[in-house]
């Protein structure tokens, strides 16, 4: 028997994988609904809310107007949450997986839930993360039950940019307070400059190069500026759910090896509690943990992971942007010109004839970065990509147009 703590992407895919291989599986979830942060608070409700605004953005590029209220967006989010959470219930039932609702803790290598010890041969901890305290976080946005006009976002990283774009597109006055001089700290310099400039054009109030102190609905910057909003949104600071798992070695995150094994025998961990930051990483870590828990030796490979920020245009990146790098502006693409989606660029970097990283700020960036990721994962050379016939006119052919320049073909 295998017990899995957590019903987010890591826990669910671990459960389905282990059950498919003939194991008896129990999932422990402390919330009433299944799905974890991704389904209940994060990637699913955010995409339900972002999609209508992406449509509105695209229509606006050709002179048409489409309006939504914030409460309309939260209804779409809640509908998606409920439907997908219910779908997870059905999936687990169809695999004869038991679900126990309650707070789990690890004691003497055994899982205790609601005062009872579960007799399991193997454990997979996929307890996820918890939101920062002291202010509203992205978790709260799908559940706000009243409209508002002015928001102050502390942090101009991935969360601040994605949720800031959503709130600005719906017509809110959005302030972003960031300690660095450009948005998206630790990202590619070309991307950071482009996004900061783009957000300024969209009408964001950017307060850059300052520290922030939150006092209720007000932020006081290190320069003494007071910025008041209907609420303050803290866009960073998630922490792993380690309460009850103190027996396992951790630093900031639970420590695991490439087989998702923790410091205790027969106890595995996967997902955000181990330091992942996307649902697809969590899914693959969950699958890896399940495979190893049933005796199939498999290492997790996180060397090539595409990541996407769902603004419009989208932002996507993979690998490292060092080495021999070249860039193409989307304004040169016939498809982008035809659809009036000329904002942004694609940047590809190579070493030894192979792509080592890329960053895209463009319509369909998610698709572009996925193709590049496949090339990286399977060692497809720059010269081989030249021989692939990308559809024309398309955003994908930006890859082909750019790799031509690596071979000196203009």
XYZ file of C-alpha atoms in Angstrom:
410
model
C 0.000 0.000 0.000
C 1.184 3.508 -0.863
C -0.047 6.631 0.908
C 0.262 9.962 -0.880
C -0.085 13.230 1.026
C -1.502 15.971 -1.190
C -3.829 16.051 -4.180
C -2.093 18.625 -6.342
C -0.494 17.700 -9.686
C 2.379 15.773 -8.044
C 0.100 13.806 -5.730
C -2.562 13.024 -8.309
C -0.149 11.786 -10.982
C 1.794 9.812 -8.387
C -1.464 8.170 -7.303
C -2.649 7.385 -10.829
C 0.766 6.019 -11.817
C 1.091 3.755 -8.782
C -2.500 2.517 -9.084
C -2.027 1.768 -12.777
C 0.906 -0.453 -11.807
C -1.262 -2.488 -9.462
C -0.591 -0.797 -6.126
C -3.290 -0.023 -3.570
C -3.177 3.753 -3.103
C -4.592 6.158 -0.529
C -4.513 9.935 -1.027
C -4.658 12.235 1.997
C -5.895 15.795 1.422
C -6.563 18.307 4.175
C -8.860 20.528 2.069
C -12.447 19.638 1.196
C -11.723 19.778 -2.548
C -9.077 17.916 -4.495
C -6.569 19.570 -6.812
C -4.077 21.395 -4.615
C -2.851 24.926 -5.234
C -2.836 24.518 -9.027
C -6.524 23.678 -9.340
C -7.965 25.543 -6.374
C -5.931 28.762 -6.376
C -3.287 28.930 -9.098
C -2.834 27.779 -12.664
C -6.433 26.705 -13.349
C -8.419 29.705 -12.016
C -5.802 32.121 -13.333
C -6.115 30.718 -16.867
C -9.913 30.841 -16.643
C -9.630 34.521 -15.770
C -6.834 35.339 -18.206
C -8.489 33.777 -21.263
C -11.313 36.345 -21.628
C -8.829 39.170 -21.180
C -6.571 37.661 -23.856
C -9.565 37.686 -26.197
C -10.282 41.302 -25.271
C -6.636 42.223 -25.851
C -6.580 40.622 -29.315
C -9.836 42.305 -30.324
C -8.473 45.610 -29.104
C -5.576 45.257 -31.540
C -8.059 45.406 -34.430
C -10.182 48.204 -32.971
C -12.959 46.232 -31.249
C -13.947 46.354 -27.597
C -14.863 43.499 -25.271
C -15.496 44.178 -21.588
C -15.731 41.944 -18.519
C -16.359 42.729 -14.881
C -14.100 41.240 -12.255
C -16.980 39.252 -10.814
C -17.604 37.703 -14.250
C -14.010 36.522 -14.261
C -14.209 35.027 -10.771
C -17.334 33.111 -11.792
C -15.425 31.590 -14.712
C -12.585 30.729 -12.332
C -14.867 29.022 -9.820
C -16.630 27.067 -12.566
C -13.261 25.756 -13.806
C -12.132 24.932 -10.261
C -15.269 22.947 -9.484
C -15.307 21.053 -12.753
C -11.651 20.020 -12.667
C -11.711 19.161 -8.953
C -14.728 16.937 -9.562
C -12.920 15.362 -12.522
C -10.022 14.467 -10.235
C -12.467 12.742 -7.878
C -13.805 10.650 -10.758
C -10.280 9.784 -11.955
C -9.268 8.539 -8.516
C -12.484 6.572 -8.096
C -11.988 4.910 -11.481
C -8.558 3.685 -10.303
C -9.951 2.444 -6.957
C -7.909 5.028 -5.053
C -9.124 5.872 -1.554
C -9.259 9.504 -0.392
C -9.021 10.604 3.237
C -9.599 14.237 4.170
C -7.530 15.461 7.085
C -4.202 16.897 8.203
C -1.362 14.398 7.811
C 1.813 14.197 9.848
C 4.809 11.872 9.782
C 5.681 10.153 13.047
C 8.199 7.352 13.271
C 8.097 6.876 9.535
C 4.303 6.422 9.605
C 1.567 8.755 8.452
C -1.029 9.840 10.989
C -4.321 11.377 9.864
C -7.126 12.483 12.172
C -5.486 10.651 15.066
C -5.152 7.360 13.222
C -2.012 5.710 11.865
C -2.148 4.474 8.276
C -0.325 1.223 7.638
C 1.567 1.946 4.434
C 4.652 0.324 2.989
C 5.617 3.468 1.043
C 4.868 7.183 1.444
C 4.961 10.035 -1.058
C 4.849 13.540 0.401
C 3.354 16.008 -2.077
C 2.050 18.566 0.407
C 2.744 21.603 -1.769
C 3.227 25.161 -0.549
C 1.318 27.758 1.422
C 0.745 31.376 0.565
C 2.614 34.219 2.295
C 0.970 35.812 5.292
C 0.324 39.485 5.953
C -1.417 40.485 2.698
C -3.603 39.160 -0.049
C -1.872 36.720 -2.409
C -2.731 35.306 -5.822
C -4.604 32.485 -4.022
C -7.212 35.018 -2.950
C -7.969 36.591 -6.344
C -10.458 33.969 -7.642
C -12.479 34.285 -4.431
C -12.803 38.054 -4.055
C -16.529 38.806 -3.823
C -16.456 42.541 -4.528
C -15.110 44.771 -7.243
C -12.258 47.248 -6.764
C -10.355 49.906 -8.657
C -6.784 50.258 -7.385
C -4.264 47.520 -6.582
C -0.711 47.705 -5.283
C 1.387 44.647 -6.173
C 4.556 44.058 -4.189
C 7.026 42.176 -6.367
C 7.611 42.409 -10.106
C 8.531 38.768 -10.649
C 6.557 36.113 -12.523
C 3.466 36.332 -10.309
C 3.444 40.115 -10.212
C 3.737 40.353 -13.989
C 1.073 37.745 -14.821
C -1.538 38.883 -12.309
C -0.650 42.513 -12.861
C -1.373 42.128 -16.574
C -4.748 40.530 -15.801
C -5.775 43.321 -13.439
C -4.573 46.056 -15.789
C -6.408 44.555 -18.766
C -9.660 44.633 -16.825
C -9.169 48.342 -16.339
C -7.742 48.524 -12.827
C -5.128 51.028 -11.742
C -2.151 48.792 -11.005
C 0.966 49.799 -9.116
C 3.959 47.420 -9.034
C 6.629 47.954 -6.389
C 9.888 46.157 -7.182
C 13.284 46.357 -5.450
C 15.212 46.007 -8.733
C 15.306 48.524 -11.577
C 13.574 46.210 -14.080
C 10.698 43.731 -13.884
C 11.312 39.943 -13.858
C 14.438 39.774 -11.679
C 16.922 36.975 -12.519
C 15.555 36.661 -16.070
C 17.164 37.451 -19.408
C 18.217 41.143 -19.665
C 16.586 41.656 -23.091
C 13.323 40.250 -21.750
C 13.448 42.405 -18.634
C 13.938 45.594 -20.635
C 11.156 44.717 -23.073
C 8.618 43.796 -20.391
C 9.359 46.853 -18.278
C 8.919 49.103 -21.314
C 5.773 47.242 -22.402
C 4.162 47.519 -18.972
C 4.891 51.246 -18.918
C 3.094 51.581 -22.269
C 0.124 49.677 -20.857
C -0.263 52.299 -18.146
C 1.173 50.491 -15.137
C 2.478 52.666 -12.316
C 5.949 51.215 -11.792
C 7.878 51.976 -8.610
C 11.288 50.484 -9.300
C 14.457 50.148 -7.249
C 12.709 50.490 -3.895
C 11.961 48.315 -0.879
C 8.349 48.005 0.266
C 6.749 48.068 3.702
C 3.107 46.961 3.842
C 0.756 48.672 6.269
C -2.820 47.533 5.697
C -3.916 48.712 2.250
C -0.897 50.965 1.905
C 2.691 50.421 0.798
C 5.442 52.720 1.991
C 8.549 52.603 -0.185
C 12.143 53.069 0.967
C 12.020 56.490 -0.742
C 9.172 57.535 1.548
C 6.438 57.308 -1.084
C 3.022 56.164 0.184
C 0.946 54.142 -2.277
C -2.587 53.268 -1.237
C -4.826 50.719 -2.933
C -8.126 48.967 -2.392
C -5.845 46.094 -1.444
C -2.162 45.120 -1.513
C -1.210 41.934 -3.368
C 1.969 40.118 -2.306
C 3.246 38.273 -5.391
C 6.082 36.230 -3.849
C 6.992 34.395 -0.665
C 5.340 30.981 -0.946
C 6.733 28.454 1.531
C 6.664 24.645 1.568
C 4.148 22.852 3.742
C 6.640 21.237 6.116
C 4.479 21.206 9.236
C 4.179 17.612 10.398
C 7.143 16.430 8.341
C 9.964 17.562 10.606
C 11.451 14.051 10.576
C 12.545 14.609 6.969
C 15.683 16.512 6.045
C 15.031 19.952 4.602
C 16.648 23.279 3.986
C 14.029 25.623 2.587
C 12.453 22.649 0.764
C 12.266 18.937 1.446
C 15.526 17.380 0.311
C 15.295 14.576 -2.235
C 17.701 12.852 -4.601
C 17.115 12.290 -8.319
C 14.853 9.336 -7.480
C 12.653 11.548 -5.263
C 13.863 9.665 -2.185
C 13.914 11.603 1.100
C 16.201 11.051 4.072
C 13.911 8.246 5.350
C 13.724 4.836 3.690
C 10.525 4.226 1.680
C 9.501 7.878 2.013
C 9.489 9.918 -1.199
C 8.563 13.532 -1.930
C 7.492 15.352 -5.068
C 6.151 18.637 -6.350
C 6.409 22.137 -4.947
C 7.353 20.926 -1.475
C 10.684 19.867 -3.050
C 11.270 23.225 -4.724
C 9.414 22.928 -8.052
C 7.771 26.036 -9.406
C 5.512 24.757 -12.192
C 2.729 22.192 -12.287
C 4.409 20.259 -15.109
C 7.561 19.843 -13.032
C 5.376 18.648 -10.167
C 3.587 16.145 -12.419
C 6.820 14.575 -13.645
C 8.301 14.497 -10.146
C 5.123 12.776 -8.945
C 5.354 10.164 -11.688
C 9.049 9.622 -10.890
C 8.330 9.192 -7.170
C 5.579 6.669 -7.912
C 7.728 4.639 -10.292
C 10.550 4.410 -7.765
C 8.167 3.577 -4.936
C 7.027 0.464 -6.837
C 10.573 -0.633 -7.636
C 11.137 0.854 -11.093
C 14.422 2.769 -10.877
C 14.013 6.055 -12.723
C 15.753 9.399 -12.203
C 13.960 12.709 -12.569
C 15.386 14.936 -15.303
C 14.614 18.624 -14.855
C 17.301 19.928 -17.170
C 14.906 21.050 -19.920
C 11.711 22.608 -18.566
C 9.766 25.228 -20.540
C 8.156 27.966 -18.467
C 5.400 30.340 -19.541
C 3.951 33.581 -18.187
C 0.434 34.008 -19.546
C 0.318 37.680 -20.388
C -0.517 38.847 -23.890
C 1.799 38.608 -25.681
C 2.956 35.537 -23.804
C 6.364 35.253 -22.195
C 8.207 31.920 -22.308
C 11.737 30.777 -21.578
C 13.895 27.691 -21.271
C 17.516 26.853 -20.475
C 20.179 29.552 -20.296
C 20.615 32.578 -22.524
C 24.399 32.503 -22.713
C 26.822 31.564 -25.468
C 26.202 32.574 -29.068
C 22.820 34.322 -28.997
C 20.759 35.799 -31.803
C 17.443 37.609 -31.779
C 14.570 38.229 -34.179
C 11.827 40.814 -33.701
C 8.262 39.637 -34.282
C 7.563 42.715 -36.390
C 9.455 40.937 -39.209
C 7.013 37.995 -39.353
C 4.242 38.095 -41.993
C 1.760 36.325 -39.651
C 2.426 38.818 -36.851
C 1.957 41.727 -39.241
C -1.285 40.264 -40.605
C -2.725 39.856 -37.103
C -1.284 43.096 -35.687
C 0.621 41.104 -33.047
C 4.063 42.545 -33.727
C 5.118 43.157 -30.121
C 8.102 41.194 -28.864
C 10.952 38.987 -30.000
C 12.520 35.532 -30.021
C 16.058 34.994 -28.731
C 17.920 31.696 -29.176
C 21.341 30.822 -27.763
C 23.574 27.977 -28.958
C 26.801 26.277 -28.036
C 28.503 23.723 -30.272
C 25.685 23.782 -32.810
C 22.991 22.894 -30.248
C 20.409 25.172 -28.633
C 21.096 25.751 -24.931
C 18.316 28.215 -24.188
C 15.741 30.628 -25.525
C 13.375 33.355 -24.454
C 10.225 34.429 -26.288
C 7.992 37.462 -25.817
C 5.355 36.908 -28.455
C 1.958 35.683 -29.494
C 2.062 31.836 -29.248
C 5.228 31.921 -27.129
C 4.047 28.777 -25.338
C 4.131 26.830 -28.596
C 7.412 28.335 -29.784
C 9.240 27.491 -26.560
C 7.830 23.950 -26.574
C 9.278 23.243 -30.023
C 12.614 24.665 -28.916
C 12.451 22.557 -25.745
C 11.931 19.383 -27.779
C 14.985 20.284 -29.868
C 17.026 20.773 -26.696
C 15.770 17.622 -24.983
C 16.548 15.355 -27.907
C 19.738 17.054 -29.077
C 18.420 18.311 -32.409
C 21.080 20.484 -34.001
C 20.653 23.976 -35.424
C 21.406 22.618 -38.908
C 18.722 19.917 -38.551
C 16.126 22.538 -37.598
C 16.978 24.330 -40.838
C 15.721 21.291 -42.758
C 12.347 21.182 -40.966
C 9.513 22.839 -42.864
C 7.709 25.096 -40.400
C 4.259 26.228 -41.589
C 4.008 29.594 -43.308
C 2.730 32.037 -42.310
C 3.051 31.165 -38.628
C 4.624 32.345 -35.415
C 6.520 29.059 -35.248
C 8.548 29.957 -38.322
C 10.304 32.575 -36.203
C 12.437 29.612 -35.071
C 13.396 28.777 -38.640
C 14.026 32.394 -39.599
C 16.320 32.805 -36.605
C 18.302 29.561 -36.972
C 19.004 30.564 -40.597
C 21.122 33.404 -39.243
C 23.269 31.005 -37.200
C 24.314 29.347 -40.453
C 24.983 32.704 -42.066
C 21.915 32.484 -44.308
C 19.985 35.736 -44.477
